[in-house]
PDB file of C-alpha atoms in Angstrom:
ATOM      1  CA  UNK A   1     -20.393  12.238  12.086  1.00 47.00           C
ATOM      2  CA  UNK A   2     -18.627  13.544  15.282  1.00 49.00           C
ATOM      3  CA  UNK A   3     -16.458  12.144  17.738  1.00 50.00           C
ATOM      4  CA  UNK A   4     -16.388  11.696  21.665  1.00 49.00           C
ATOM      5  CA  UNK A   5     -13.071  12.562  22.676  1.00 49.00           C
ATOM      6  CA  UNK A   6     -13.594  12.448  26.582  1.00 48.00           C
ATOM      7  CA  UNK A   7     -11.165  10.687  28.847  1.00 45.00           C
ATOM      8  CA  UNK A   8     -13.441   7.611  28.281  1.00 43.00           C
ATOM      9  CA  UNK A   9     -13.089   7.418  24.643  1.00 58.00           C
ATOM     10  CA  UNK A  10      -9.936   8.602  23.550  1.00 64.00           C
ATOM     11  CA  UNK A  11      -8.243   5.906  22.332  1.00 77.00           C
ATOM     12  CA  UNK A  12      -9.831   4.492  18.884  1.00 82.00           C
ATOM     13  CA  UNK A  13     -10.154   0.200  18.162  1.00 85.00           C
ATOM     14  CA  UNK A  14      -7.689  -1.297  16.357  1.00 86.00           C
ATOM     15  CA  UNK A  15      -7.877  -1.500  13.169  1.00 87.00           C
ATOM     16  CA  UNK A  16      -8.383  -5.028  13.072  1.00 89.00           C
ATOM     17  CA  UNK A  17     -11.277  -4.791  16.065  1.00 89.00           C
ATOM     18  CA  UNK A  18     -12.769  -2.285  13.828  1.00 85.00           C
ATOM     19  CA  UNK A  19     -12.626  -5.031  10.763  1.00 86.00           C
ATOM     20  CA  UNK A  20     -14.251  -7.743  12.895  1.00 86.00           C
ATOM     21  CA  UNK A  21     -16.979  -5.604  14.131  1.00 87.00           C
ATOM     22  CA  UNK A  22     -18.039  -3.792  10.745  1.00 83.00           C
ATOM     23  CA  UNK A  23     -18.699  -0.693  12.613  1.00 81.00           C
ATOM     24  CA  UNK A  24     -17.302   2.131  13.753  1.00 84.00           C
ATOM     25  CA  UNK A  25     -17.521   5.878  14.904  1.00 86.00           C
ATOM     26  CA  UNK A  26     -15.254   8.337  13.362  1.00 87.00           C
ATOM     27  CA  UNK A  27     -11.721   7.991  14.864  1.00 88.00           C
ATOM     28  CA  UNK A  28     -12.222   3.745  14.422  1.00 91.00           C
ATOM     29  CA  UNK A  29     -12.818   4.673  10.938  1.00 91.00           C
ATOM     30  CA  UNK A  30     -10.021   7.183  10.366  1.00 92.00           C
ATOM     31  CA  UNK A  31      -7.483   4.975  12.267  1.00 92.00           C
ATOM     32  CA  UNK A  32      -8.626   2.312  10.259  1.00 93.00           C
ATOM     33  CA  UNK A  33      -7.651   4.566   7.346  1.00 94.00           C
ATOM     34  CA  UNK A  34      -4.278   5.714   8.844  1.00 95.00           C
ATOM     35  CA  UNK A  35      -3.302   1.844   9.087  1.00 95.00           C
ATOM     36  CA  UNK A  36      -4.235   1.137   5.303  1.00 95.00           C
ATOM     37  CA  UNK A  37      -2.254   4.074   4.432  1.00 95.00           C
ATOM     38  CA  UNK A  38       0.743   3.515   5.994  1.00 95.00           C
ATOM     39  CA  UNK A  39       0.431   0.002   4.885  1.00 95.00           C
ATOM     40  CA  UNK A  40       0.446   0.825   1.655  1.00 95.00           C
ATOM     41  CA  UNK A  41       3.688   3.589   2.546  1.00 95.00           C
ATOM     42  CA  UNK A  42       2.205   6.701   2.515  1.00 96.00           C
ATOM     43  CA  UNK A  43       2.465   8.777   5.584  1.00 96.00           C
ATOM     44  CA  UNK A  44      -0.861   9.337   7.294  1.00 96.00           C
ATOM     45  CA  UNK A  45      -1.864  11.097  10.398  1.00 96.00           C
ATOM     46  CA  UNK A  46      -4.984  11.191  12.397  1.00 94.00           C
ATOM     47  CA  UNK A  47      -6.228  14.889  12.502  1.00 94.00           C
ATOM     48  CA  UNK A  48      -9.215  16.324  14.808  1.00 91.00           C
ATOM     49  CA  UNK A  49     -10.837  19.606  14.466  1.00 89.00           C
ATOM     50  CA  UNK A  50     -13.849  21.756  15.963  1.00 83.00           C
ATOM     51  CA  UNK A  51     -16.902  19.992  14.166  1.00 73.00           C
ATOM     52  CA  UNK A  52     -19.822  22.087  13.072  1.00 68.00           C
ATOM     53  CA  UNK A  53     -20.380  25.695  13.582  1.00 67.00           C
ATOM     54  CA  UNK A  54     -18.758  26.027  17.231  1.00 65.00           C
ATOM     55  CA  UNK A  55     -15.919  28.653  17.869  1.00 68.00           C
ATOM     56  CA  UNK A  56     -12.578  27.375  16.525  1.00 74.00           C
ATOM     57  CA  UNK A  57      -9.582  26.331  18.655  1.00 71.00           C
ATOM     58  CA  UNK A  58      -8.023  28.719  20.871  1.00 69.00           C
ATOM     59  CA  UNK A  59      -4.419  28.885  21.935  1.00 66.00           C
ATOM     60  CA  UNK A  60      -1.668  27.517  20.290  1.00 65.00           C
ATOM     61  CA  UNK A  61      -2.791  23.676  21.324  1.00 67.00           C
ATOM     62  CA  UNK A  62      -6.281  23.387  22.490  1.00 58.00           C
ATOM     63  CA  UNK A  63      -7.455  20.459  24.790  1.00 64.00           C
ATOM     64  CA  UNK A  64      -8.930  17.533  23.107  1.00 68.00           C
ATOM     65  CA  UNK A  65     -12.166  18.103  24.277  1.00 69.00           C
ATOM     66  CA  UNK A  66     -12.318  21.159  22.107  1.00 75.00           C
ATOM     67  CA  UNK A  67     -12.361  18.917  18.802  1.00 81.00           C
ATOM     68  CA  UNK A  68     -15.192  16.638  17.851  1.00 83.00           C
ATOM     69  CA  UNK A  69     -14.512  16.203  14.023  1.00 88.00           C
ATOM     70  CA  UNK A  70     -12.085  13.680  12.515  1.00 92.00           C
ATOM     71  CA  UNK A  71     -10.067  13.914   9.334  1.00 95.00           C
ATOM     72  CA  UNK A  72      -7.257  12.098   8.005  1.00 96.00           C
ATOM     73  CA  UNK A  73      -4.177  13.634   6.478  1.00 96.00           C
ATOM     74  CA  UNK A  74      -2.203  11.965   3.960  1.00 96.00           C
ATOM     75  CA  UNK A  75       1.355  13.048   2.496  1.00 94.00           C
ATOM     76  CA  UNK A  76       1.191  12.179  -1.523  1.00 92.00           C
ATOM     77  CA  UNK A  77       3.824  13.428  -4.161  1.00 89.00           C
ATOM     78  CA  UNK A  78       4.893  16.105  -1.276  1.00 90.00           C
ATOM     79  CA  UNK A  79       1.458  17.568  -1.178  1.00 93.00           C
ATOM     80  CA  UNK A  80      -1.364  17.019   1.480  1.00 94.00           C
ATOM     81  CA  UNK A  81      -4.468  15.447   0.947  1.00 95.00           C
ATOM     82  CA  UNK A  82      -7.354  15.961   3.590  1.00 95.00           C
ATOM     83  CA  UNK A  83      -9.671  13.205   3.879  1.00 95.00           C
ATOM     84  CA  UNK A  84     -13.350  13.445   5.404  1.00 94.00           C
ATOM     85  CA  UNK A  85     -13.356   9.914   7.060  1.00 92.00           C
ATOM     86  CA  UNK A  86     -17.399  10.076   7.447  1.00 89.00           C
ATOM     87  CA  UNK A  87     -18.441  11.174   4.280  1.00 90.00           C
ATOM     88  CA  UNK A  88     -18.565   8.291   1.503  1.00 91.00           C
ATOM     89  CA  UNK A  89     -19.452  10.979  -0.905  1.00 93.00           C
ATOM     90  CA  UNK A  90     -16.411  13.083  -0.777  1.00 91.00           C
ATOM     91  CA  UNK A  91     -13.683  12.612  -2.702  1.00 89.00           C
ATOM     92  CA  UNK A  92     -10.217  12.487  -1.804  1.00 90.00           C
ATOM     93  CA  UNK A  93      -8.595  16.120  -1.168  1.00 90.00           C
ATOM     94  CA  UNK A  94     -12.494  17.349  -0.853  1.00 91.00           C
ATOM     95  CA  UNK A  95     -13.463  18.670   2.617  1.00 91.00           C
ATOM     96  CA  UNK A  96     -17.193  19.548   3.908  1.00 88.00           C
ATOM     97  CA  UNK A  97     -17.505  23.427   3.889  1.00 86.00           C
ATOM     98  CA  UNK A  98     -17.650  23.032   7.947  1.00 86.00           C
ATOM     99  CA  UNK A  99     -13.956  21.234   8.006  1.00 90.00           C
ATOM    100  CA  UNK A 100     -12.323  24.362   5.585  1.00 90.00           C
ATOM    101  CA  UNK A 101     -10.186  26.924   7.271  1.00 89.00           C
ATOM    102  CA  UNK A 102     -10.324  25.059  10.714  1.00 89.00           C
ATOM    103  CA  UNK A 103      -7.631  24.986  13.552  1.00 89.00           C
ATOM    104  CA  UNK A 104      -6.940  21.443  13.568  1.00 90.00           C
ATOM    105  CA  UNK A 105      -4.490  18.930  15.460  1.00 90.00           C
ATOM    106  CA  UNK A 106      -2.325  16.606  13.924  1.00 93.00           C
ATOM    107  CA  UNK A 107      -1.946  13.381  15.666  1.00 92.00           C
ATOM    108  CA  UNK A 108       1.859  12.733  14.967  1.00 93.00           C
ATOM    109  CA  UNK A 109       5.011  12.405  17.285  1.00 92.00           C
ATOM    110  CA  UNK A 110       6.386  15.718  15.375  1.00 91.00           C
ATOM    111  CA  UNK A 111       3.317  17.696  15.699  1.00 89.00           C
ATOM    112  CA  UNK A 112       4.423  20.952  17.858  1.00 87.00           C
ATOM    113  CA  UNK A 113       1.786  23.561  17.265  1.00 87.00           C
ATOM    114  CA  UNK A 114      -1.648  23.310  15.584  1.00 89.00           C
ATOM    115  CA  UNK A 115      -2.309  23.509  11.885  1.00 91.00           C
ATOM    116  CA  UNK A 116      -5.465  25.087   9.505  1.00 91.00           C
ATOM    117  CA  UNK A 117      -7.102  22.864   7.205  1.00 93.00           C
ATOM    118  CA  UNK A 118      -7.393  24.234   3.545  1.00 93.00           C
ATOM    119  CA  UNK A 119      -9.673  26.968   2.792  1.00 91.00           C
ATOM    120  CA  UNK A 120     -12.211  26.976   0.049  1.00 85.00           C
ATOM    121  CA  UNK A 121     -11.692  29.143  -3.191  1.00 85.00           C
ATOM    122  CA  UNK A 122     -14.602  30.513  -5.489  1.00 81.00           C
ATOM    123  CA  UNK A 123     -12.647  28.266  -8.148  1.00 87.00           C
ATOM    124  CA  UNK A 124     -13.440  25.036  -5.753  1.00 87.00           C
ATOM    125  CA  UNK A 125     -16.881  25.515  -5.866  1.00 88.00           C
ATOM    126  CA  UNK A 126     -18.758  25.766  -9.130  1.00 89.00           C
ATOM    127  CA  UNK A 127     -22.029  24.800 -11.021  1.00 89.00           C
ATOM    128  CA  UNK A 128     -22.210  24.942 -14.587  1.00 91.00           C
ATOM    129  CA  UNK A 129     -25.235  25.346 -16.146  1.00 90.00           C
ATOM    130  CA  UNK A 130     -26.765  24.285 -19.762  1.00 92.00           C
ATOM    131  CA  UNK A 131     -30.309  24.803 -21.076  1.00 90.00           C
ATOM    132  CA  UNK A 132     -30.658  23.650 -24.590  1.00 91.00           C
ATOM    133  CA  UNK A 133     -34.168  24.759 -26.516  1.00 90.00           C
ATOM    134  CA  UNK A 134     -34.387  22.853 -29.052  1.00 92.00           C
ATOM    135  CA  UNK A 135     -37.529  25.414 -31.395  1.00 90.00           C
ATOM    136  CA  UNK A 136     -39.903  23.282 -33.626  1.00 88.00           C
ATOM    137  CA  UNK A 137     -41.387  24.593 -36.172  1.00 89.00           C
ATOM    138  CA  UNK A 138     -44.671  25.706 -34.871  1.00 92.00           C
ATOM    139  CA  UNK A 139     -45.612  26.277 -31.269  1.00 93.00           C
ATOM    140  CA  UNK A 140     -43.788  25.975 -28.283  1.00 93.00           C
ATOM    141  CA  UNK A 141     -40.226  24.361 -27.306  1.00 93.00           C
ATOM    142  CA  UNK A 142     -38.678  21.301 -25.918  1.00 92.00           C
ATOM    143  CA  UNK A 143     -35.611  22.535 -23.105  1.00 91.00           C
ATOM    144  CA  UNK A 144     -33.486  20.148 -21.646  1.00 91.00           C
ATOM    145  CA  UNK A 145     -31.301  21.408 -18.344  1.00 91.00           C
ATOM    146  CA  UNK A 146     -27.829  20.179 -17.241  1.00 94.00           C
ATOM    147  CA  UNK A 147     -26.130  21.056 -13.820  1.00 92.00           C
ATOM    148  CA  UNK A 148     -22.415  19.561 -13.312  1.00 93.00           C
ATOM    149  CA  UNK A 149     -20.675  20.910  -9.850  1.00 90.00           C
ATOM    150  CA  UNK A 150     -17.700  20.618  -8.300  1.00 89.00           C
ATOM    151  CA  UNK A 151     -16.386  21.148  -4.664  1.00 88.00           C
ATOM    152  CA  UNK A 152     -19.029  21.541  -2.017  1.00 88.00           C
ATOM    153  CA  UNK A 153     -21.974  22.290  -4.614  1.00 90.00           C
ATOM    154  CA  UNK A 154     -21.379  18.314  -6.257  1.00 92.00           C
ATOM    155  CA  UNK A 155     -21.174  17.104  -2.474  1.00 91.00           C
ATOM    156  CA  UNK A 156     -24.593  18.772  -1.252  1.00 91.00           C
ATOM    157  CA  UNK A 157     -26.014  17.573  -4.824  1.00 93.00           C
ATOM    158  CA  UNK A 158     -25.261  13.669  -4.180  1.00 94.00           C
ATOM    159  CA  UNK A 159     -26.467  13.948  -0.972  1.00 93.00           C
ATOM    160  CA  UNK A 160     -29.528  15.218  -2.353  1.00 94.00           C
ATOM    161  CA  UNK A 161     -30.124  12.462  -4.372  1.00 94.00           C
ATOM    162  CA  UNK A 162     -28.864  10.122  -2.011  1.00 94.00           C
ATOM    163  CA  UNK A 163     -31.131  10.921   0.618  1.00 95.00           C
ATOM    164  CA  UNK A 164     -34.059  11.950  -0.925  1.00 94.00           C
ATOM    165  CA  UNK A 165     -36.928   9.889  -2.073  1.00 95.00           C
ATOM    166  CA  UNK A 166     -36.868   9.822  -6.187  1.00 92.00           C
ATOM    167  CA  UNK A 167     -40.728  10.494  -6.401  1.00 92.00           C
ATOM    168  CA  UNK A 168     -38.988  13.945  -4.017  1.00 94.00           C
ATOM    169  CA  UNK A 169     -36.808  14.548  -6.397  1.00 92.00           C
ATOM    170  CA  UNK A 170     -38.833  14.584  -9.321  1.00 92.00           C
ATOM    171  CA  UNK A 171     -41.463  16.778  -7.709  1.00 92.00           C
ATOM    172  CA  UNK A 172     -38.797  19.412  -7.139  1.00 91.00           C
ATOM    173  CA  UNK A 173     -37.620  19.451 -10.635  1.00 90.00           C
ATOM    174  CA  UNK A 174     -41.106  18.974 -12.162  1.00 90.00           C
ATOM    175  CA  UNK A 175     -42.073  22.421  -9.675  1.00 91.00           C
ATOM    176  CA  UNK A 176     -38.350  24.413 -11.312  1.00 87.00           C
ATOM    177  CA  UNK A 177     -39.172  23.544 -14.661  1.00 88.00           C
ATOM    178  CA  UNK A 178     -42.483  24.796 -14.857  1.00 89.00           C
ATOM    179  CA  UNK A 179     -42.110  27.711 -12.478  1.00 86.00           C
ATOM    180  CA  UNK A 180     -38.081  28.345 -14.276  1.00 83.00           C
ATOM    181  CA  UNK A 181     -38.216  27.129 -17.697  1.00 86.00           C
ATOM    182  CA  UNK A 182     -41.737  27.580 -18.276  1.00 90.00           C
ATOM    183  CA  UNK A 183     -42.087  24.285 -19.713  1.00 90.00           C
ATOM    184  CA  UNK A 184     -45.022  21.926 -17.781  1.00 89.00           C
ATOM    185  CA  UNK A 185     -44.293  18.630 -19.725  1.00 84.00           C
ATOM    186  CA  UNK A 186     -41.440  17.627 -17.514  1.00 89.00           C
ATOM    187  CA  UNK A 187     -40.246  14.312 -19.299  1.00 91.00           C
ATOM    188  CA  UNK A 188     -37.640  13.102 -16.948  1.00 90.00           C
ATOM    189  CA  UNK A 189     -34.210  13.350 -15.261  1.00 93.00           C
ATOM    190  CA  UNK A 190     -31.201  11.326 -15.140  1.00 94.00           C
ATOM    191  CA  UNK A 191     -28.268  11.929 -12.345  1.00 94.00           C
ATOM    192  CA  UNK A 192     -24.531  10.453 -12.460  1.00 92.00           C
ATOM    193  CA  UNK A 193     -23.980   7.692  -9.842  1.00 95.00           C
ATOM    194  CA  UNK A 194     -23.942   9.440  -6.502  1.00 94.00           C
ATOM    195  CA  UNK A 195     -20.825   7.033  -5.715  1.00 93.00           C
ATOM    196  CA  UNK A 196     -19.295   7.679  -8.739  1.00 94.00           C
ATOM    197  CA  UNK A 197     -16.492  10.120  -7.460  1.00 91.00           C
ATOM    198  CA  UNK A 198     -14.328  10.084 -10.505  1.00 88.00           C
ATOM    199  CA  UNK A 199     -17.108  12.374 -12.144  1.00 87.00           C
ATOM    200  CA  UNK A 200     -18.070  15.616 -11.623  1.00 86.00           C
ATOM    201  CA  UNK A 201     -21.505  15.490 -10.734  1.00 91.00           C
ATOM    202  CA  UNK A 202     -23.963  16.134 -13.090  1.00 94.00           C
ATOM    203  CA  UNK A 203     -28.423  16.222 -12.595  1.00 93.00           C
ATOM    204  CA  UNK A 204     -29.695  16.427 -16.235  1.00 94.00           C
ATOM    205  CA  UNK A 205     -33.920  16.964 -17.021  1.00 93.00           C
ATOM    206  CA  UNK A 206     -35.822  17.655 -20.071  1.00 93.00           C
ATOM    207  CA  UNK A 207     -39.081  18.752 -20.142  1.00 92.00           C
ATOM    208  CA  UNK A 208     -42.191  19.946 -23.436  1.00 92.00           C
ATOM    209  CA  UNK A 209     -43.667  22.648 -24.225  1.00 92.00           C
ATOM    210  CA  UNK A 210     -41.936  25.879 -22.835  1.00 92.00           C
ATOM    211  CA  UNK A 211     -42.963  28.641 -23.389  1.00 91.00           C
ATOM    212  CA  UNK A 212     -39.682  30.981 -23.219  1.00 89.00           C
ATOM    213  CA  UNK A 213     -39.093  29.711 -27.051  1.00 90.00           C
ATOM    214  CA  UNK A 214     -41.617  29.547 -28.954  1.00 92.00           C
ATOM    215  CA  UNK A 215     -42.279  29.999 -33.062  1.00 93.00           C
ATOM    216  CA  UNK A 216     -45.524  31.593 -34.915  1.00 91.00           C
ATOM    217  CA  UNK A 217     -46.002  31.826 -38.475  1.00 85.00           C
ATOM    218  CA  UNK A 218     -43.164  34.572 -39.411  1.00 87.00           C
ATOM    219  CA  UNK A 219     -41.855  34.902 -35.605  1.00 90.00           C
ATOM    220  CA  UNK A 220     -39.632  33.148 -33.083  1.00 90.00           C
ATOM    221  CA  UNK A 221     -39.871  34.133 -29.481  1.00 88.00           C
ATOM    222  CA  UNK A 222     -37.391  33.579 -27.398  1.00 86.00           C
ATOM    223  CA  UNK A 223     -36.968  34.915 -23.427  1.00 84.00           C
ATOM    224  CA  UNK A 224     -33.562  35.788 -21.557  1.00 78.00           C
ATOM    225  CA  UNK A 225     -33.860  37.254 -18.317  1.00 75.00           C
ATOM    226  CA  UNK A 226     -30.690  38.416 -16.387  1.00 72.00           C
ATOM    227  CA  UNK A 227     -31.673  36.809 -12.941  1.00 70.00           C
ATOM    228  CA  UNK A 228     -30.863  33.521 -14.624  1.00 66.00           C
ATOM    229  CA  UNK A 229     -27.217  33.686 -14.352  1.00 64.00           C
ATOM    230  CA  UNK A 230     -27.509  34.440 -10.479  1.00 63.00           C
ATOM    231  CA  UNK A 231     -30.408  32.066  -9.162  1.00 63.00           C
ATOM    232  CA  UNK A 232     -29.618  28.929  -7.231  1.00 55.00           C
ATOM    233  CA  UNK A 233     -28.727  26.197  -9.687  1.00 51.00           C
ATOM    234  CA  UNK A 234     -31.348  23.136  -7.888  1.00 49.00           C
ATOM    235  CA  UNK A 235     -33.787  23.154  -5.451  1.00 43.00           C
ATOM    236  CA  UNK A 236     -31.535  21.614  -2.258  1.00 45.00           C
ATOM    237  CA  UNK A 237     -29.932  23.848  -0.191  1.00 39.00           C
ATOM    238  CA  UNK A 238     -26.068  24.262  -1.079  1.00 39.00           C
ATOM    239  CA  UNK A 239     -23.679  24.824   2.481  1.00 40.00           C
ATOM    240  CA  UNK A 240     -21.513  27.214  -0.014  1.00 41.00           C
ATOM    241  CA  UNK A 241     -22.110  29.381  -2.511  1.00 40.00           C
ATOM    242  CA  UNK A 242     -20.934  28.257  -6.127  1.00 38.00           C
ATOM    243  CA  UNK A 243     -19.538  30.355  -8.952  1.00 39.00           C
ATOM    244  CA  UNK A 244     -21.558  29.930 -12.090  1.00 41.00           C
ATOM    245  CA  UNK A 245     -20.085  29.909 -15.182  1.00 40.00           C
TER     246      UNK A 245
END
């Protein structure tokens, strides 16, 4: 994901090198992105920030071997839209939680003083939750659970399922819905396309015989605990924390 911006690799391939090669490290691939843009006449700038948890940029314009993260910035109905140029699963306008609130340098003949990338809101970030229980009429309950995220909880989510093994995934779920949901006859889960990035992303399960609803004879059973509205919504570990709703 990063960038070497020492004296011996400043200057990125063109774009048609980068073509002709089919590969590339980050500022091939965001200069290859630049060049479509402006092709297609929207303005588009190279833009390089501190990558990962380092100190941000000090000073008004930091030396470029301060930054080893590439974005791209693109001017679209007089608004800007930040682009991760490594990250396939992001959508456009969508930056990693590591990119947000950065110093960053434009790459752009009118550039005069460094700028900061968006920062994330509560409202960017958010997991909604639905467990359905559907009671029968004797015994215990069938529950089915849905997850749909947005901002950096829907990007940590496909890249969850991306990079984990399914027979991985299923484990973890099977493990939440019996130790959560009391219910041990996990059934099975279904997950939007992980490059599907008009869609919010959405992890769905079902699973038999819970026991937090549950019917007798003349009685229905059913458990609510509070902690449910604050737990972590899936087993991966999320880089921000979401807002349930």
């Amino acid at each position: 994901d990063g960038v070497d911006l020492r004296d011996s690799a400043l200057v990125p391939s063109p774009p048609a090198a980068t073509l002709k090669r089919a590969s590339a490290d980050a500022k091939d691939l965001g200069t290859l992105l630049v060049a479509a843009l402006r092709r297609a006449k929207v303005r588009a700038d190279l833009v390089v920030v501190a990558s990962g948890p380092k100190a941000d940029v000090d000073g008004p314009i930091g030396g470029l071997d301060e930054f080893g993260h590439v974005l791209v910035r693109a001017r679209l109905a007089h608004h800007d839209v930040w682009i991760e140029v490594t990250e396939p699963l992001a959508q456009a306008g969508q930056l990693a939680p590591t990119s947000r609130g950065r110093k960053a340098l434009v790459i752009a003949d009118d550039t005069t003083a460094l700028v900061e990338t968006p920062r994330s809101r509560s409202t960017d970030n958010v997991v909604h939750e639905v467990r359905t229980f559907e009671i029968s009429e004797y015994g215990n309950s069938k529950v089915s659970r849905t997850l749909r995220a947005t901002g950096a909880p829907d990007l940590e989510l496909r890249r969850w399922i991306r990079d984990s093994p399914a027979d991985e995934v299923e484990a973890q779920l099977r493990e939440l819905a019996s130790e959560q949901l009391l219910a041990p006859g996990f059934e099975r889960y279904t997950t939007t396309a992980t490059d599907d990035l008009a869609t919010p992303f959405t992890v769905s399960m079902s699973a038999n015989d819970s026991t937090r609803a549950s019917t007798e004879r003349e009685q229905l059973h059913a458990y609510l605990f509070p902690s449910d509205t604050t737990e972590r919504p899936d087993p991966s570990a999320l880089d921000d924390e979401p807002r349930r709703s």
